[in-house]
Short mmCIF file of C-alpha atoms and ligand atoms in Angstrom, two decimals:
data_model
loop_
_atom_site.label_atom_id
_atom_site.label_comp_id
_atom_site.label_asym_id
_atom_site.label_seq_id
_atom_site.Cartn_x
_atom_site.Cartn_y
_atom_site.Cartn_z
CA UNK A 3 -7.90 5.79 -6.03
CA UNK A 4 -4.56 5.28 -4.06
CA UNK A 5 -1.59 4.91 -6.68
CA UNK A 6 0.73 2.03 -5.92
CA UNK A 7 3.72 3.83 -3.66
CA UNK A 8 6.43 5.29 -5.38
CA UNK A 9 9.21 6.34 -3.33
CA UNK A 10 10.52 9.70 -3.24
CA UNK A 11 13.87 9.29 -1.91
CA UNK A 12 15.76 6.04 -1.64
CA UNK A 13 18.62 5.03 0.57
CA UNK A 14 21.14 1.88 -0.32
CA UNK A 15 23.18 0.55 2.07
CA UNK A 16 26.07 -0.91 0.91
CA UNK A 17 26.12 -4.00 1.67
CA UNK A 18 22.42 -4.61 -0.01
CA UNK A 19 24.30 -4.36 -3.29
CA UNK A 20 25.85 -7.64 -2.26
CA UNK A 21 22.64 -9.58 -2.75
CA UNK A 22 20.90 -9.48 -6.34
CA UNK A 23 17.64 -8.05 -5.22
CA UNK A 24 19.64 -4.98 -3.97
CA UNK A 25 21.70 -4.52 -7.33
CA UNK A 26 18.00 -4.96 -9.07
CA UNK A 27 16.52 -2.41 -7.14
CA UNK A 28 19.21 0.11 -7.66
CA UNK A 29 18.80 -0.07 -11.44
CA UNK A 30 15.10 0.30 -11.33
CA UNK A 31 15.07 3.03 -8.93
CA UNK A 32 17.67 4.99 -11.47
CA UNK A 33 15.69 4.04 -14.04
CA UNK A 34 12.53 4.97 -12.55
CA UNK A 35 14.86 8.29 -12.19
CA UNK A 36 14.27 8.67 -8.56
CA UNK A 37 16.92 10.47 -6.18
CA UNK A 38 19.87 7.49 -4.40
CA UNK A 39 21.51 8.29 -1.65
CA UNK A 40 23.84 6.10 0.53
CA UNK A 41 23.88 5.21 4.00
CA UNK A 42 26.60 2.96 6.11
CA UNK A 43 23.09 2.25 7.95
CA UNK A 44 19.77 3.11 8.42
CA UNK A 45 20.47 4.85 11.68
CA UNK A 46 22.32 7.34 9.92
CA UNK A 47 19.71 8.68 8.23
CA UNK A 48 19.07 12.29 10.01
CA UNK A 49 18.82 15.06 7.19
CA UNK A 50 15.81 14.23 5.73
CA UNK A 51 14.08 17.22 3.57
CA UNK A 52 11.54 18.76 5.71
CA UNK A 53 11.58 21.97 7.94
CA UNK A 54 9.98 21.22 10.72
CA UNK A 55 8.43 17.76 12.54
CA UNK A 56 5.46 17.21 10.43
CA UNK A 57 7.36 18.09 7.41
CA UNK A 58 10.52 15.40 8.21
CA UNK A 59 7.59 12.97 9.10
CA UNK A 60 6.01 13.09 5.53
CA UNK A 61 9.15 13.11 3.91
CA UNK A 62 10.10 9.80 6.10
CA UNK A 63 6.75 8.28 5.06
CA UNK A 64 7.89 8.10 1.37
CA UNK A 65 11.00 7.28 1.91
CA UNK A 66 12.72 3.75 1.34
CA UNK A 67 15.60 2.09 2.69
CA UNK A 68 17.05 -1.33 0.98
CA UNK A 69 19.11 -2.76 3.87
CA UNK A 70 19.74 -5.98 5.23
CA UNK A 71 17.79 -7.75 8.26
CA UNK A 72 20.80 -7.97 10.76
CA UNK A 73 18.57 -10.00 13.53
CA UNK A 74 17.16 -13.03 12.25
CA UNK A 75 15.93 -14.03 15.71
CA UNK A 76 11.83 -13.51 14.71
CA UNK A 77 9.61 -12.37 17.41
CA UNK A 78 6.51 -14.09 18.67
CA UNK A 79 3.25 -12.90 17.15
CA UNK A 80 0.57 -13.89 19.18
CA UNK A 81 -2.50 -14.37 18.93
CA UNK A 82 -2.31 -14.86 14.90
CA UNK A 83 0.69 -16.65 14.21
CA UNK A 84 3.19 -18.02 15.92
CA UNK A 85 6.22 -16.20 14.66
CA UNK A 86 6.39 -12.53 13.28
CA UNK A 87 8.77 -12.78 9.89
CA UNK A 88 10.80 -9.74 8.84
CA UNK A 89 10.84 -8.89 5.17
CA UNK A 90 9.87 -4.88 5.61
CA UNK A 91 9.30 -2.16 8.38
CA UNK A 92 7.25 0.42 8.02
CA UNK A 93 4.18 1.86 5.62
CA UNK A 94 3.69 4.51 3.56
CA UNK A 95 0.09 4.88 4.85
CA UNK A 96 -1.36 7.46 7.09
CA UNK A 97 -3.71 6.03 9.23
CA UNK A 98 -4.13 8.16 12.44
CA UNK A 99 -4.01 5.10 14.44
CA UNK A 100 -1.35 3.42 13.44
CA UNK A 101 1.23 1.78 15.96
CA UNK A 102 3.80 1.82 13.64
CA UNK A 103 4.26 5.52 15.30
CA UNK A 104 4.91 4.85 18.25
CA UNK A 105 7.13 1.54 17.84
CA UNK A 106 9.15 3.08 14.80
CA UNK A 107 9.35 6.77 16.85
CA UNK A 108 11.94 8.73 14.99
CA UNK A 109 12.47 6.66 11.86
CA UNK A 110 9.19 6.30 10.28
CA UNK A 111 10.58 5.51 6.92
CA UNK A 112 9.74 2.41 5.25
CA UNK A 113 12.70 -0.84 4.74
CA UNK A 114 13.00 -3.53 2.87
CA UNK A 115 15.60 -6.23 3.52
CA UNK A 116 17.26 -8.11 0.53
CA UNK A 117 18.83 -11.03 2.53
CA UNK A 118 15.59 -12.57 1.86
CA UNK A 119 17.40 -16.46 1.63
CA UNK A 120 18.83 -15.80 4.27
CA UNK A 121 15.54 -14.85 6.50
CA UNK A 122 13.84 -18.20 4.89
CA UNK A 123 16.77 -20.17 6.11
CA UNK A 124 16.04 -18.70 9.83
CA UNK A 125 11.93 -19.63 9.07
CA UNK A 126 13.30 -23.10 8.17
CA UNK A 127 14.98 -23.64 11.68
CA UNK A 128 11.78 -22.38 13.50
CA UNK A 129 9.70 -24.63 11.51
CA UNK A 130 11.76 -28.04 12.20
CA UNK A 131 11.89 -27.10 16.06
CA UNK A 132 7.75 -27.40 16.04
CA UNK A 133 7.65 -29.91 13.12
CA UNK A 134 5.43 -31.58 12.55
CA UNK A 135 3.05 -29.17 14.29
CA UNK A 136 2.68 -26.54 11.88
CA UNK A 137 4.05 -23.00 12.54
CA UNK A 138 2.86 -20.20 11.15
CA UNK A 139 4.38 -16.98 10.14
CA UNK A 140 2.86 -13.24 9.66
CA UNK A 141 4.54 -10.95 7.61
CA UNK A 142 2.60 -7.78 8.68
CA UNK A 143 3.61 -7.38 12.30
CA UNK A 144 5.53 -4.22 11.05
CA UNK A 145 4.76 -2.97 7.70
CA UNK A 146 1.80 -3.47 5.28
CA UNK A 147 4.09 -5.21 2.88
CA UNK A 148 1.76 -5.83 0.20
CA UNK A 149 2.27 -2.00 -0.27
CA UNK A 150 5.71 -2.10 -0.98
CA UNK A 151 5.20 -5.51 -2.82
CA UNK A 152 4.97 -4.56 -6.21
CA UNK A 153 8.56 -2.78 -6.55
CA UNK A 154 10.63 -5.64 -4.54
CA UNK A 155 8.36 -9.14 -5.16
CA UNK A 156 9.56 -9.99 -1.61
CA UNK A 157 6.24 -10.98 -0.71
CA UNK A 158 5.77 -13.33 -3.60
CA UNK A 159 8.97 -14.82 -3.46
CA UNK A 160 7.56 -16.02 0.54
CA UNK A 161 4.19 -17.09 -0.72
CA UNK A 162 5.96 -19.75 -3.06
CA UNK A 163 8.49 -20.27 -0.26
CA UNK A 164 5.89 -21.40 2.08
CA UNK A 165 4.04 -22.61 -0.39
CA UNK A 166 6.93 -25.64 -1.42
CA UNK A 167 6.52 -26.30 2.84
CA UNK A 168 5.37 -28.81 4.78
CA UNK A 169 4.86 -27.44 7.91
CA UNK A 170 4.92 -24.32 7.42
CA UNK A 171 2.37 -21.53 6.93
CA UNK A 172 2.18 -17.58 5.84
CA UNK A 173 -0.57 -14.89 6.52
CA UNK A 174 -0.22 -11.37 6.14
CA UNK A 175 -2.94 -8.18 6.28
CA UNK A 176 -3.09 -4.86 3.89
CA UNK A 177 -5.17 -2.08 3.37
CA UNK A 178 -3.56 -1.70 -0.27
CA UNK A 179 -5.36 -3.17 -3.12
CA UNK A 180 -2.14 -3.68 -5.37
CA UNK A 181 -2.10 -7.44 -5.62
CA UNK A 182 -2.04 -8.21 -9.21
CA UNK A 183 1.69 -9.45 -9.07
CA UNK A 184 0.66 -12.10 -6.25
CA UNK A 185 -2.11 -13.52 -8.38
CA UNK A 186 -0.04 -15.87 -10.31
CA UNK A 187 2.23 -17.20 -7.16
CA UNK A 188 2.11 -20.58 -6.32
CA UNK A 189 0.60 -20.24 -3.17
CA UNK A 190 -0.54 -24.24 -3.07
CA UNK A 191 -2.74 -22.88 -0.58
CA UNK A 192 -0.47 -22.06 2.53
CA UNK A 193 -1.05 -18.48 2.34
CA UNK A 194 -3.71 -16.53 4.28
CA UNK A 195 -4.44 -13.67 2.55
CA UNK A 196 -6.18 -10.98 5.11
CA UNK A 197 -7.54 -7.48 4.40
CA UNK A 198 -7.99 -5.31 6.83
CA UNK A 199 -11.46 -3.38 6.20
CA UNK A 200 -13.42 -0.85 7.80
CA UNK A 201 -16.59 1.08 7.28
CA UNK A 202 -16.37 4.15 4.64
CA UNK A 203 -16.51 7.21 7.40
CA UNK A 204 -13.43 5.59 9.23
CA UNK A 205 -11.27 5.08 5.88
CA UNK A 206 -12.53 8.21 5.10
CA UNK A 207 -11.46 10.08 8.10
CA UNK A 208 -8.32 8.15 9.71
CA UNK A 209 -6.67 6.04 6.84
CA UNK A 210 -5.41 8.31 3.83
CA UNK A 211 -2.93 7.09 1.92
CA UNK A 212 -4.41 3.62 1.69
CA UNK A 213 -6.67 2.14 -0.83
CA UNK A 214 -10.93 2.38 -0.14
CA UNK A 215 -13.39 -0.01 0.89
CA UNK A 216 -14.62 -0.74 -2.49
CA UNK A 217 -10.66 -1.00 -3.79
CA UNK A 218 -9.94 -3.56 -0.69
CA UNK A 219 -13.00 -5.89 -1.41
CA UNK A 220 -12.50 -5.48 -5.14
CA UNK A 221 -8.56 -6.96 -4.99
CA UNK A 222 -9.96 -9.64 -2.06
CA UNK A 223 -12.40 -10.76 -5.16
CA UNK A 224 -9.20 -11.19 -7.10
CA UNK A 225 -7.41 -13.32 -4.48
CA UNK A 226 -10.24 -15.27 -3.82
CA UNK A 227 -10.40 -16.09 -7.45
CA UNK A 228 -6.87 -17.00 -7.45
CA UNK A 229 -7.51 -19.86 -4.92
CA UNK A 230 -5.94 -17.95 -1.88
CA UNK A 231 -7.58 -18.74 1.46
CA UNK A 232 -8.92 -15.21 2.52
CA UNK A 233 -9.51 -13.32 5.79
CA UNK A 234 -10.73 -9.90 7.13
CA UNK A 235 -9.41 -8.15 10.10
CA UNK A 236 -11.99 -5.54 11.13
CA UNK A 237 -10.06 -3.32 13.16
CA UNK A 238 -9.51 -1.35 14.56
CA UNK A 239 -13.43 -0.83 15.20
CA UNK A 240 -14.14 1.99 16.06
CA UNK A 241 -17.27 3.90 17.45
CA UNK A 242 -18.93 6.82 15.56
CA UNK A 243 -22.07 7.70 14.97
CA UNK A 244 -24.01 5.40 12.49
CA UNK A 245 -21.23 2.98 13.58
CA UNK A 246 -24.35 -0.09 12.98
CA UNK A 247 -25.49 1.52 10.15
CA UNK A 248 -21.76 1.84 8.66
CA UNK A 249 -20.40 -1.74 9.12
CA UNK A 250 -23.52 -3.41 7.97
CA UNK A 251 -22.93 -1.78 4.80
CA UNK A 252 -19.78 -2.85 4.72
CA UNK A 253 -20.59 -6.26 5.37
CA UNK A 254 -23.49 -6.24 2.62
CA UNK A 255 -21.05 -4.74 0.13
CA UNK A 256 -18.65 -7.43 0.72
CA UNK A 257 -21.41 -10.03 0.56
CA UNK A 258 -22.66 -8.63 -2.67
CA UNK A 259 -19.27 -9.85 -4.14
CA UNK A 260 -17.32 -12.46 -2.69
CA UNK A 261 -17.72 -15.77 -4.61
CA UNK A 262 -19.55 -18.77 -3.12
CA UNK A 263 -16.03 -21.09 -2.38
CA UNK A 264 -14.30 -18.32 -0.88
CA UNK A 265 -16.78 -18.10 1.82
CA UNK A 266 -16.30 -21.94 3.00
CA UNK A 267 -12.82 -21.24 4.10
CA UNK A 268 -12.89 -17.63 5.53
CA UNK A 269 -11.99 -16.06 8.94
CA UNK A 270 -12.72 -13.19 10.62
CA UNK A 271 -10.43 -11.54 13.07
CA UNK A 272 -11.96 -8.34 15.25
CA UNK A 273 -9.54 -5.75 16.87
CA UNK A 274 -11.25 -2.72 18.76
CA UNK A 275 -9.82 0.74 18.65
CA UNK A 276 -7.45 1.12 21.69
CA UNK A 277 -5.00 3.73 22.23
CA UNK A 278 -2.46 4.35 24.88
CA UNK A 279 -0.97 7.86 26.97
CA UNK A 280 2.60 7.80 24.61
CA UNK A 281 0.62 6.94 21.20
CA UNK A 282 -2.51 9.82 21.94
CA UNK A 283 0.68 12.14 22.38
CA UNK A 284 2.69 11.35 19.20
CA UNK A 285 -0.73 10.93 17.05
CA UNK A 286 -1.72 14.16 18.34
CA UNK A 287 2.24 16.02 16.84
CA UNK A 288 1.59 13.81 13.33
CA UNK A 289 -1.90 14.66 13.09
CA UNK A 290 -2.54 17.58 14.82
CA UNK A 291 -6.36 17.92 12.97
CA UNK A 292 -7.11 14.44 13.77
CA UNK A 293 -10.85 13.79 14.63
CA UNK A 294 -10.12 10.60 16.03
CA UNK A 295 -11.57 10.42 19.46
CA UNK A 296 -9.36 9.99 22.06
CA UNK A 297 -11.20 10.77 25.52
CA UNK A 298 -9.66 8.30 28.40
CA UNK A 299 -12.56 9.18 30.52
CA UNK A 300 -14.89 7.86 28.19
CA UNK A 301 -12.67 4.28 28.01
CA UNK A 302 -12.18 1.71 30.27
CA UNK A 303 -8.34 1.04 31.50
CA UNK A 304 -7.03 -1.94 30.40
CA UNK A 305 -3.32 -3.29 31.88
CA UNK A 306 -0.59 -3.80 28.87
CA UNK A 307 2.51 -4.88 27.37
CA UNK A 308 5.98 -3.37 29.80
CA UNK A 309 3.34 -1.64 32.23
CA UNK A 310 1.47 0.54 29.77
CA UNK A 311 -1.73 0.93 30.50
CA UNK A 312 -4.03 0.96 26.77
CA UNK A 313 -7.74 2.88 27.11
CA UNK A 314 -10.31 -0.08 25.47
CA UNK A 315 -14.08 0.65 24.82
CA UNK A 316 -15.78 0.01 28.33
CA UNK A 317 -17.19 -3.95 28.77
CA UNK A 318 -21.23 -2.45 27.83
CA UNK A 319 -19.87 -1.59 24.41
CA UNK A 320 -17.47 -4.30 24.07
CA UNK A 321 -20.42 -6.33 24.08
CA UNK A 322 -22.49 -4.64 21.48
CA UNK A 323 -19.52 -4.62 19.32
CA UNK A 324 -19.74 -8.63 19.66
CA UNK A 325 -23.31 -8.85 19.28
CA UNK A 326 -23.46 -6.07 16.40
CA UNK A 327 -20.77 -7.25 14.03
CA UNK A 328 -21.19 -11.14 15.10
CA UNK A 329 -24.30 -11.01 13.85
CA UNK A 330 -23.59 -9.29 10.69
CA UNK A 331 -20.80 -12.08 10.51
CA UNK A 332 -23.59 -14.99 11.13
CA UNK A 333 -26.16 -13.36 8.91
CA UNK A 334 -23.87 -12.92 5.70
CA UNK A 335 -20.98 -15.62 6.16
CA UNK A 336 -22.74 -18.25 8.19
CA UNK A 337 -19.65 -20.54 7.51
CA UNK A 338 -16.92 -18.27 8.19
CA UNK A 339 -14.70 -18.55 11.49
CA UNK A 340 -14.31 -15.69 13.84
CA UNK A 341 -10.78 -16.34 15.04
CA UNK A 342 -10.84 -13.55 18.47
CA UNK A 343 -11.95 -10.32 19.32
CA UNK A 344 -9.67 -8.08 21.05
S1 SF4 B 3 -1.83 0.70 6.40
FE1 SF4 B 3 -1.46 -0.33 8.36
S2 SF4 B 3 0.75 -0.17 8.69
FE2 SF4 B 3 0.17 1.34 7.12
S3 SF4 B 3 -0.20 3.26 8.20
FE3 SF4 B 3 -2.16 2.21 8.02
S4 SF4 B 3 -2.34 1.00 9.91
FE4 SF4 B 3 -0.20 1.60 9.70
#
């Protein structure tokens, strides 16, 4: 079972101690006894303990920062919201396929922001310039922050935000199962709450450091109970052998569980592996024994984001993927919504 993350080293910059939730999490991190240091800013942060790459790298992983958002212009976040919303950056998970390692590069450490009124304030002006349309905001385009959730409350603080709105909406994704802290929020229902899930062998093999299947369905049980509309994000799906076998047992484990009502308001959003040249490169120097498969002969070319081509499963098994795990989806959750596959 994956422990909820305790930091190992903790920087404060100084002006977080102007806002209450930075004072609060000074004193709990001293009192939690864990090593302070300061930092003007994040970008000064070069001497972490490590003596070498993948050293510095795991060191970074467990490592916080409590800052302040500077930019509280929010990026678009197509195709699941429409804005992305900045509370945190970066995870303390280790998932092999992560993009976090190749947008974050050099500073993988994780960062929480304690303007958080002050990034509300900015949702507030996004949401009156679509009003009444609604606008909705994710708040996992660049950390899992339910991970970091339980030390900072950032998350829940959002959920009751958005939950006092009219027009507005919030939807997140974790692979941690450390929710017990959101189960109380008022969420008044304008909070999707996704998990991402995948079968056993690929949690197993490419996601250490994050909680297990049977921890992920087990908190989604707990969500669902506590009146939260609910998702799943398979992704990213990957292909192994026994990959049928695999997800229909994770399907068939989730359907042994998940309650009746939470089943008339549930989506499904599907994300295939993909990799491109620069992420292969850096997942191959932080994971040099990876087993993750990463053959761009075998994959058909796909044109991306600034030019960058990604490497997708070819169209034959793009559509077995749809027909495979759609009709797991029909068979078990005949009412749920499949948002996209990508
Ligand atoms: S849990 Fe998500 S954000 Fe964290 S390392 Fe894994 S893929 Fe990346």
């Amino acid at each position: 079972m994956v422990k909820p993350f305790v930091p190992q080293l903790v920087y404060i910059e100084p002006r977080a101690l102007e806002y209450s939730l930075g004072k609060e999490l000074l004193h709990k991190f001293q009192n939690m006894g864990i090593e302070i240091r300061e930092t003007t800013s994040h970008n000064q942060i070069r001497n972490l303990p490590g003596e070498n790459h993948f050293q510095k790298y795991r060191t970074a992983k467990s490592t916080l920062v409590v800052g302040v958002r500077k930019t509280l212009k929010f990026d678009t976040s197509k195709p699941s919201a429409e804005y992305a919303i900045p509370f945190a950056t970066g995870c303390m998970g280790h998932c092999h396929y992560c993009y976090l390692q190749t947008t974050m590069g050099s500073k993988p450490y994780i960062r929480t922001y304690v303007n958080v009124e002050e990034i509300f304030e900015a949702a507030e002006e996004y949401m009156s310039e679509r009003a009444p349309e609604i606008t909705r905001f994710e708040a996992s385009c660049t950390s899992d922050i339910v991970g970091v959730d339980h030390l900072t409350h950032t998350l829940k603080r959002a959920i009751e935000y958005f939950g006092k709105t009219e027009h507005g909406r919030l939807r997140f994704v974790t692979k941690f199962s450390h929710v017990d802290h959101l189960l109380d929020a008022e969420h008044n229902g304008k909070t999707r709450f996704r998990f991402s899930i995948n079968d056993d062998y690929i949690i197993k093999y490419f996601e250490p450091g994050t909680s297990r299947l049977n921890e992920r369905i087990e908190a989604a049980v707990k969500i669902a109970e506590a009146g939260y509309p609910l998702g799943f994000i398979v992704a990213p799906i990957y292909l192994h052998e026994g990959w049928k076998e695999g997800y229909r047992e994770m399907f068939e484990m989730l359907n042994d569980v998940l309650p009746t009502y939470a089943r008339r308001d549930l989506t499904f959003e599907m994300i295939q592996h993909r990799f491109t040249k620069p992420a292969k490169r850096v997942i191959q120097q932080n994971y040099p024994m990876t087993k993750l498969e990463l053959d761009e002969s075998k994959r058909k070319w796909k044109w991306g984001k600034y030019g960058i081509g990604k490497y997708v499963y070819t169209d034959h098994e793009q559509e077995d993927i749809k027909d495979t795990l759609g009709s797991y989806i029909y068979r078990y959750f005949p009412e749920a919504k499949i948002e996209y596959f990508t």
